[in-house]
Coordinates of C-alpha atoms in Angstrom, one line a residue:
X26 CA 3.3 3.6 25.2
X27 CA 2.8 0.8 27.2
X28 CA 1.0 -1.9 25.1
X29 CA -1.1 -3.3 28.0
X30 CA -2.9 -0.3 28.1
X31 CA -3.5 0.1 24.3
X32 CA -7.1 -0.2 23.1
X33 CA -7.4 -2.4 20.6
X34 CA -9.6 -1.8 17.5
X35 CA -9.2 -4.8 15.9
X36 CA -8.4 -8.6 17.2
X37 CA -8.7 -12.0 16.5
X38 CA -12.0 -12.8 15.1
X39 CA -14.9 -16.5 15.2
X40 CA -13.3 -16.9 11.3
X41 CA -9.6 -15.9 12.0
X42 CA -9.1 -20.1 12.4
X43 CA -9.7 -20.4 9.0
X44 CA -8.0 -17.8 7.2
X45 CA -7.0 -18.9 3.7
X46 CA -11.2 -19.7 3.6
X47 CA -12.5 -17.0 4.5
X48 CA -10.2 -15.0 2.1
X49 CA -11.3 -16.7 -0.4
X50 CA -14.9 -16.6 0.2
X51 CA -14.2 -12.5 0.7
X52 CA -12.5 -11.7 -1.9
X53 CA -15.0 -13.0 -4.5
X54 CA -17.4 -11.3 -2.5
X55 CA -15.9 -7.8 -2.6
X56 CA -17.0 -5.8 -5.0
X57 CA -20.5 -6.3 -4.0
X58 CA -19.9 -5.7 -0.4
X59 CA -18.2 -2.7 -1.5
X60 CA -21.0 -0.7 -3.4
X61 CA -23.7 -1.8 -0.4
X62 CA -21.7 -0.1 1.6
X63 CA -21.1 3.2 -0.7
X64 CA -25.2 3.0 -1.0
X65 CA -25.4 3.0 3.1
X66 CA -25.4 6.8 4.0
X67 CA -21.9 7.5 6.3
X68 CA -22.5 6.9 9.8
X69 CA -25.8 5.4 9.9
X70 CA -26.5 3.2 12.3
X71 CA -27.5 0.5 9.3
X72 CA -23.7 0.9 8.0
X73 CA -22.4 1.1 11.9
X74 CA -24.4 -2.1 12.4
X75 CA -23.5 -3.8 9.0
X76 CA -19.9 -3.3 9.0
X77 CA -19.3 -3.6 12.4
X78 CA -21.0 -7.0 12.5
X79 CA -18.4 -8.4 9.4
X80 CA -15.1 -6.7 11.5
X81 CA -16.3 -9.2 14.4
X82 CA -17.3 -11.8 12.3
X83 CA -14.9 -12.1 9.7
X84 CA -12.2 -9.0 10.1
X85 CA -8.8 -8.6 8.0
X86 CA -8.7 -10.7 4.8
X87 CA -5.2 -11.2 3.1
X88 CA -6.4 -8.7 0.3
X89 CA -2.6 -8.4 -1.4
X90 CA 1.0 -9.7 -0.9
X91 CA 4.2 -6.9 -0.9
X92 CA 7.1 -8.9 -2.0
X93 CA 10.3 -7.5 -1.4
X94 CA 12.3 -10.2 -3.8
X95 CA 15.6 -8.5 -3.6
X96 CA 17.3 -5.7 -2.1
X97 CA 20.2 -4.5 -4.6
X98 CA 19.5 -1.1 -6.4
X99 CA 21.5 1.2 -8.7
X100 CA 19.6 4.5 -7.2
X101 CA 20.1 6.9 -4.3
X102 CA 17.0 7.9 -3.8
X103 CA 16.7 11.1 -0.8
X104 CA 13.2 9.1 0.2
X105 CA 14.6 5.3 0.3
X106 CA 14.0 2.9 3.4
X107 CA 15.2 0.5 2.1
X108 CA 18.8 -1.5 3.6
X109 CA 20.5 -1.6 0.1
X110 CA 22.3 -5.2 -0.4
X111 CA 23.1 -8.3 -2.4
X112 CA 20.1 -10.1 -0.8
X113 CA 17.3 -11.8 -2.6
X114 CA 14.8 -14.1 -1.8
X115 CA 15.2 -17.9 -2.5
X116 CA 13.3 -19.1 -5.1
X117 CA 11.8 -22.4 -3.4
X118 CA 10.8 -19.8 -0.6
X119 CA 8.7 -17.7 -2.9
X120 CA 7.0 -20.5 -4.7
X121 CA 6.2 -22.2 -1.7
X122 CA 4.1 -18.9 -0.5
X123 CA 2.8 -18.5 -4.1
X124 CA 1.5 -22.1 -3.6
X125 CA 0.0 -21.6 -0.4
X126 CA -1.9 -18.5 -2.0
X127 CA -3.3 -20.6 -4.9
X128 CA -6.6 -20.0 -5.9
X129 CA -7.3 -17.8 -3.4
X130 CA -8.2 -14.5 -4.8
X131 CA -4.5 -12.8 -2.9
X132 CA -3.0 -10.1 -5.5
X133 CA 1.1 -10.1 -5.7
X134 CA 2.9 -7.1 -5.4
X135 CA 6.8 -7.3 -6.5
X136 CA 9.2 -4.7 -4.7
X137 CA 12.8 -4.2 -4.1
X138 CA 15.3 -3.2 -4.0
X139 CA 15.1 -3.2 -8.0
X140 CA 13.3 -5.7 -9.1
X141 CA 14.5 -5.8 -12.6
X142 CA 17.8 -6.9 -11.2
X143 CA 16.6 -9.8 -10.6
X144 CA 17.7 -12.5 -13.2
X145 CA 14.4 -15.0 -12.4
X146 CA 11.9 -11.9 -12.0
X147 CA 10.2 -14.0 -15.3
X148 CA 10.0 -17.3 -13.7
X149 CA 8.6 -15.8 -10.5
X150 CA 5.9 -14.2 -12.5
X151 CA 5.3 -16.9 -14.7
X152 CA 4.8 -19.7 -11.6
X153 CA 2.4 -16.7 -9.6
X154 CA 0.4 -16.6 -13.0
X155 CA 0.5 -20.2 -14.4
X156 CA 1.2 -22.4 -11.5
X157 CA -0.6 -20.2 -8.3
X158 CA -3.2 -18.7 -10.7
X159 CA -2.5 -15.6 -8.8
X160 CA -5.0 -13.1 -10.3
X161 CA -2.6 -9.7 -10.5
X162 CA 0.4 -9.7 -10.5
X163 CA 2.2 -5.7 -10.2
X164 CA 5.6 -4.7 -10.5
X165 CA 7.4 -1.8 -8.7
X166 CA 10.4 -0.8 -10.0
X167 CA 12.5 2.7 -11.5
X168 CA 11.9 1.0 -15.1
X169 CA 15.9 2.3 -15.2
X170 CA 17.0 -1.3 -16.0
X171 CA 14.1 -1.9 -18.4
X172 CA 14.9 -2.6 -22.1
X173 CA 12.4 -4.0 -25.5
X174 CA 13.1 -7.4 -24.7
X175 CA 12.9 -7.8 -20.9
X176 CA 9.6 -6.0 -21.2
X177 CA 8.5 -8.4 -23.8
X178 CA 9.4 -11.3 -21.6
X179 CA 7.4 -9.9 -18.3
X180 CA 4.5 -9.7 -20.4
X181 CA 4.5 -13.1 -22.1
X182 CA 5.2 -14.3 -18.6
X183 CA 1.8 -12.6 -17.4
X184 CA 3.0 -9.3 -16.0
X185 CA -0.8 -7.2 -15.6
X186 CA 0.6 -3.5 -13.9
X187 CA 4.1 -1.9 -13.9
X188 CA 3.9 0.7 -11.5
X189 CA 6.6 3.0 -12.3
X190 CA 8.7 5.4 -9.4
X191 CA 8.7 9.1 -11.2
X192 CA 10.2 11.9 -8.9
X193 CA 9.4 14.5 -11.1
X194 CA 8.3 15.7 -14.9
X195 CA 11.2 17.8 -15.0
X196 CA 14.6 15.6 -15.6
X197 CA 16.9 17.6 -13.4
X198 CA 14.9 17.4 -10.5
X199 CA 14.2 13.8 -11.2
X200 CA 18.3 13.0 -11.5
X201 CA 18.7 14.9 -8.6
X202 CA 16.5 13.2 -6.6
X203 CA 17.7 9.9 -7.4
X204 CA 21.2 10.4 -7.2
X205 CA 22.1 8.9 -10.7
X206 CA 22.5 11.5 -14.2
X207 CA 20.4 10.3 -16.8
X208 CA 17.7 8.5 -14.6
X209 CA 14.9 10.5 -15.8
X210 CA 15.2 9.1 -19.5
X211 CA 15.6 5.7 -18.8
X212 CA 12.4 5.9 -16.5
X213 CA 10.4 7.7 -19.1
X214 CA 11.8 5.5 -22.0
X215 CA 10.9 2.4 -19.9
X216 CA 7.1 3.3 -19.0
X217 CA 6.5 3.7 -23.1
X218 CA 8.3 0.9 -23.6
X219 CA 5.9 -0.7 -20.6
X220 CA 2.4 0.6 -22.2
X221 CA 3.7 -0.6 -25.8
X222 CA 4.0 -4.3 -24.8
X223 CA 0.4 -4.0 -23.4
X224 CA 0.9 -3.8 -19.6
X225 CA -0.6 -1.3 -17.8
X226 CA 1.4 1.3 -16.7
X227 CA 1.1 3.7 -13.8
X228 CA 3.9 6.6 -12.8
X229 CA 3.7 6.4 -8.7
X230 CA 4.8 9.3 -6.7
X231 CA 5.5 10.3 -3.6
X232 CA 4.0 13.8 -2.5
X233 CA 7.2 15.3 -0.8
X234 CA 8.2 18.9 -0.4
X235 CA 10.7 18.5 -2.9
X236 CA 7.8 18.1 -5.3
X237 CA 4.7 18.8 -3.8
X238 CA 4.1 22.4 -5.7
X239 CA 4.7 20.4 -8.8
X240 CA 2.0 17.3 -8.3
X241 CA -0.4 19.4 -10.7
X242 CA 2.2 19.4 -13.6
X243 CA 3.4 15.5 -13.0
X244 CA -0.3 14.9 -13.2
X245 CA -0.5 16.3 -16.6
X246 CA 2.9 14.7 -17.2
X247 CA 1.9 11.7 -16.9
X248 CA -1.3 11.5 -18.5
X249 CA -1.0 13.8 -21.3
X250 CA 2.5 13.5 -22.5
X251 CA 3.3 10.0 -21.3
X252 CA 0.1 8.4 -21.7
X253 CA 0.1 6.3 -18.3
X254 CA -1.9 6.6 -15.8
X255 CA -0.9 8.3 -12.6
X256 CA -0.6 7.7 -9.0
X257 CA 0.5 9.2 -6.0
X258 CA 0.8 8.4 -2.3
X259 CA 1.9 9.9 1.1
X260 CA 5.7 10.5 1.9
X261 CA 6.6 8.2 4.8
X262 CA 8.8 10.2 7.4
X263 CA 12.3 8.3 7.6
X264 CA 13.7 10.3 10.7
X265 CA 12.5 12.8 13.4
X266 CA 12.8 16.4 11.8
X267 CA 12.6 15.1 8.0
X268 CA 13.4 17.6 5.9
X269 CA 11.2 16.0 3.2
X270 CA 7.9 16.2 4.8
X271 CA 5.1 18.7 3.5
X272 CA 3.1 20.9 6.0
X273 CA 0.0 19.0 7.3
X274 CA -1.8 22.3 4.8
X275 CA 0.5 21.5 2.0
X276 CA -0.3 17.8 2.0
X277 CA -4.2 18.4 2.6
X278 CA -4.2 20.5 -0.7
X279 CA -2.1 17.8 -2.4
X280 CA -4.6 15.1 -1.2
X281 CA -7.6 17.3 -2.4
X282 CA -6.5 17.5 -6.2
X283 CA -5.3 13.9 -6.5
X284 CA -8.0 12.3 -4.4
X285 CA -11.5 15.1 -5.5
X286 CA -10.2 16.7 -8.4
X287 CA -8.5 14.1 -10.4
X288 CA -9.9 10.7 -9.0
X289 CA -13.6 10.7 -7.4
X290 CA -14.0 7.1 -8.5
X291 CA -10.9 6.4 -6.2
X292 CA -12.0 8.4 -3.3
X293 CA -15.2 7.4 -3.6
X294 CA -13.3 3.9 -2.8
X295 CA -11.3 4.9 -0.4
X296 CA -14.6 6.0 1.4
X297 CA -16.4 3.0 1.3
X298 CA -13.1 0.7 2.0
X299 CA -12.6 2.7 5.5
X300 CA -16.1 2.7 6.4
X301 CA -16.2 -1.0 6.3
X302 CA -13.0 -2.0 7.9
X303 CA -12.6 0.7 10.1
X304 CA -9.3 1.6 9.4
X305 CA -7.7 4.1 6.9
X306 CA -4.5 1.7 7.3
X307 CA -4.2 -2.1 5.5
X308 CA -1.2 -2.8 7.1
X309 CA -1.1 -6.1 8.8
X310 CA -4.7 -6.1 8.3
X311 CA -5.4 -6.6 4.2
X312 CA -2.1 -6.4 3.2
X313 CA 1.3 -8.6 4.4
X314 CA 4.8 -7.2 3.3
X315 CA 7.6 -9.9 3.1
X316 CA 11.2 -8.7 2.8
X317 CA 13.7 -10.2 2.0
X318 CA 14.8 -12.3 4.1
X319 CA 11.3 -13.5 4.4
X320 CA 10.1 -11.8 7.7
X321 CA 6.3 -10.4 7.6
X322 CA 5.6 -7.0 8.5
X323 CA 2.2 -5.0 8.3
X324 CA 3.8 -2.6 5.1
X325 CA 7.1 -1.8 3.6
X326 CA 7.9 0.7 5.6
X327 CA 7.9 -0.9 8.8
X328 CA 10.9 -3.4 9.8
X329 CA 10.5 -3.0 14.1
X330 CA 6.7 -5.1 14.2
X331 CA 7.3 -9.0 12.8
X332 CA 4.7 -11.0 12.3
X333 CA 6.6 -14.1 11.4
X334 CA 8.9 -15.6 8.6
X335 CA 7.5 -17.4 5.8
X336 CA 10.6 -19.6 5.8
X337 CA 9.5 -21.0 8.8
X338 CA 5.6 -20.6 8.7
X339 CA 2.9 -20.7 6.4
X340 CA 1.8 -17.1 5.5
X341 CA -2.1 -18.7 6.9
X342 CA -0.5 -19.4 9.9
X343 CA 1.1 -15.8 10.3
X344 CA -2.2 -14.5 9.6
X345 CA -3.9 -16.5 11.6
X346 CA -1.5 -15.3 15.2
X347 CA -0.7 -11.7 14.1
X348 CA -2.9 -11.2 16.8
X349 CA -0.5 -12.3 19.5
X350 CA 2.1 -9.6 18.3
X351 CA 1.9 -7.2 21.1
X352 CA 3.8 -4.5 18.8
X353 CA 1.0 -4.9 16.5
X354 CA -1.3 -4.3 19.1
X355 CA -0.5 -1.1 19.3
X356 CA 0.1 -0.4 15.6
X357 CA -3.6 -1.3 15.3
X358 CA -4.7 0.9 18.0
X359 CA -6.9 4.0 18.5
X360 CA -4.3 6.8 19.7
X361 CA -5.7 8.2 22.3
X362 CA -6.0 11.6 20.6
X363 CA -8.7 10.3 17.8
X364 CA -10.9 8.8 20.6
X365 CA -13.2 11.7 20.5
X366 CA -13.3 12.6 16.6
X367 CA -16.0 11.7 14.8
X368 CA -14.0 9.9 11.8
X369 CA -12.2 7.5 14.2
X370 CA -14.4 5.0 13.1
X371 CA -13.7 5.1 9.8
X372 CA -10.1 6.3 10.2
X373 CA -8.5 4.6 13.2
X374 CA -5.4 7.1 13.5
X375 CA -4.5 7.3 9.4
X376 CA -1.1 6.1 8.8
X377 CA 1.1 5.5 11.4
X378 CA 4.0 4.1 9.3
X379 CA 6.9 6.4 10.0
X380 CA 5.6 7.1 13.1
X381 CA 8.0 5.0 15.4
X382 CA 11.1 7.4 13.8
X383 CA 9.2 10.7 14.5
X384 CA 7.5 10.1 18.1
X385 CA 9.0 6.8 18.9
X386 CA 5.8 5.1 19.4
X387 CA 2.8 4.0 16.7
X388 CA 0.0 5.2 19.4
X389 CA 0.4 8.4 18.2
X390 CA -2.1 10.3 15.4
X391 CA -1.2 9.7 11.6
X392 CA 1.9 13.4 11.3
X393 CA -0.7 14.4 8.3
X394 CA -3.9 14.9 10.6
X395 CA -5.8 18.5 10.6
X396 CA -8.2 16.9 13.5
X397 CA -9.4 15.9 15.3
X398 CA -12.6 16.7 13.9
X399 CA -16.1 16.9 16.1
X400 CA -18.5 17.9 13.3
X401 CA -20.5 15.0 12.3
X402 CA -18.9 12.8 9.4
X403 CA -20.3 14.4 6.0
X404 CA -19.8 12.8 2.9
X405 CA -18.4 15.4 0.6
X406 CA -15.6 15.7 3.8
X407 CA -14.4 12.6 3.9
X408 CA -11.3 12.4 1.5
X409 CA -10.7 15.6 3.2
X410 CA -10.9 14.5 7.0
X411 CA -8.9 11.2 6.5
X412 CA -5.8 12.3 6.5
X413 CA -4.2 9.7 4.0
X414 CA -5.2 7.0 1.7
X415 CA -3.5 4.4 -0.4

């Protein structure tokens, strides 16, 4: 696509010069902002005119940090993106972003690689909580390297959420998946070992069709047997003809059970969140990924659109020009198949991470869609016509 001819959906906004602020200001402000819109029937003209009105006043906030802070893992995971290595973030570079986040409100979210690999993963923790008074700090990780005393030490360090990567609830599709015998029973042993220091503790999940007619028994899995709670998100495509991704029909009835059956209070968020930024994607525009050699990116699983390098800049000052990123002018874009559906307002396209490896281009309509859709927007539709969340 050529991006001279994208259409925009969001841009640079009267508050963008003062970014840091007006995070701040919105992030206290967000729950409440949240349920007035929830209470604003969908597609209104009040809610058009109310969100609307704060995307051109005040657009993206820096809602949450992904922070890749190494890139070394023990696992062969089939679904990976990651460019395995002996990388890791400086030290002095992380605190200096954790200081420019200070007080503002910004959650931290720690990815790898493996995180627990990483000797200082305490002493990153314990500056975000102690010295950057960052307000949630969440770990991503296999739990394999987990043991009673490292977990001990991540929670005395302030460690609030282990989000744990589980395949499967059966171990040989788990070990399979993963590439390493044996995985399976570290993970599991590391999430009890997780909710019995006190941290809370989520199994995450990728809905793939090596597991996807399993999703109701992982469910149970993890909240019955386990005790955690559970999560699960979208498979991101990682070449053209992926063998790993569901039908669009497959995923929809995937979506349906985690998102209507198992978690209204989420969807009910995830409906409110879209209507008032516009976007089913928070890539770029509430949510920074920084790998590890620093560079910013709109989410993990996009390495082709950089924002900047917070060895070099401020992460304010990224946010503040993302703007002038022509590739991320098009990643925030309307394709131009949505522009007659009736949830591209509250969609914008759906996910489009993954799709530069299957159609070579972002401007294209989130791989997952069943639209476009031209009956009016409906409420009890609406974790059913978006055709992701997060």
């Amino acid at each position: 696509m050529n991006v001279s001819h994208a259409r925009p959906t969001f841009g640079r906004t009267s508050l963008d010069r003062y970014p840091r602020w007006k995070t701040r200001i919105a992030l206290r402000s967000q729950a409440m902002i949240l349920d007035f819109v929830g209470r604003l029937p969908l597609g209104s003209r009040r809610s058009r005119l109310f969100c609307h009105g704060l995307r051109r006043l005040v657009g993206g906030v820096l809602w949450s940090v992904k922070l890749e802070v190494n890139n070394a893992c023990d696992l062969a995971c089939r679904m990976c993106y990651a460019n395995k290595g002996d990388d890791a973030l400086s030290r002095d570079t992380i605190e200096r972003m954790l200081d420019d986040l200070a007080g503002v409100g910004t959650r931290l979210e720690i990815l790898g690689g493996e995180p627990l690999l990483r000797a200082d993963l305490e002493e990153i923790i314990r500056y975000a909580k102690r010295q950057a008074h960052i307000p949630q700090v969440v770990l991503y990780t296999s739990a394999y390297h987990a043991d009673a005393e490292r977990v001990d030490r991540l929670k005395a360090a302030g460690l609030d959420i282990a989000i744990v990567n589980l395949v499967s609830c059966q171990e040989d599709e788990h070990d399979a998946f993963v590439g390493v015998a044996g995985a399976w029973q570290r993970t599991t042993a590391g999430i009890e070992l997780f909710m019995r220091a006190g941290i809370e503790t989520y199994t995450f999940t990728a809905v793939h069709a090596a597991n996807i007619d399993r999703i109701s028994e992982i469910y149970r899995f993890a909240k019955q047997t386990l005790g955690a709670h559970a999560l699960f998100y979208q498979y991101i495509p990682q070449r053209k003809n992926d063998p790993l991704i569901p039908s669009r029909k497959e995923w929809a009835r995937a979506k349906h059970f985690i998102l209507c059956e198992k978690n209204v209070s989420h969807a009910r968020f995830v409906r409110n969140f879209c209507t008032l930024a516009g976007t089913a994607c928070s890539g770029g525009y509430f949510v920074f990924t920084v790998k590890v050699d620093g560079t910013v990116t709109p989410c993990p699983f996009i390495s082709d659109i950089v924002l900047g390098n917070i060895t070099q800049d401020s992460i304010w000052s990224i946010m503040r020009h993302r703007f002038s990123v022509e590739r991320f002018v098009e990643f925030q874009s309307l394709p131009a198949e949505c522009r007659a559906c009736t949830y591209a307002d509250i969609c914008n396209g759906g996910c489009k991470a993954g799709n530069a490896e299957l159609f070579g281009a972002y401007s294209h309509i989130d791989n997952r869609c069943l639209g476009p859709w031209d009956a009016p927007t409906d409420e009890a539709e609406v974790a059913d016509r978006l055709p992701c969340f997060f």
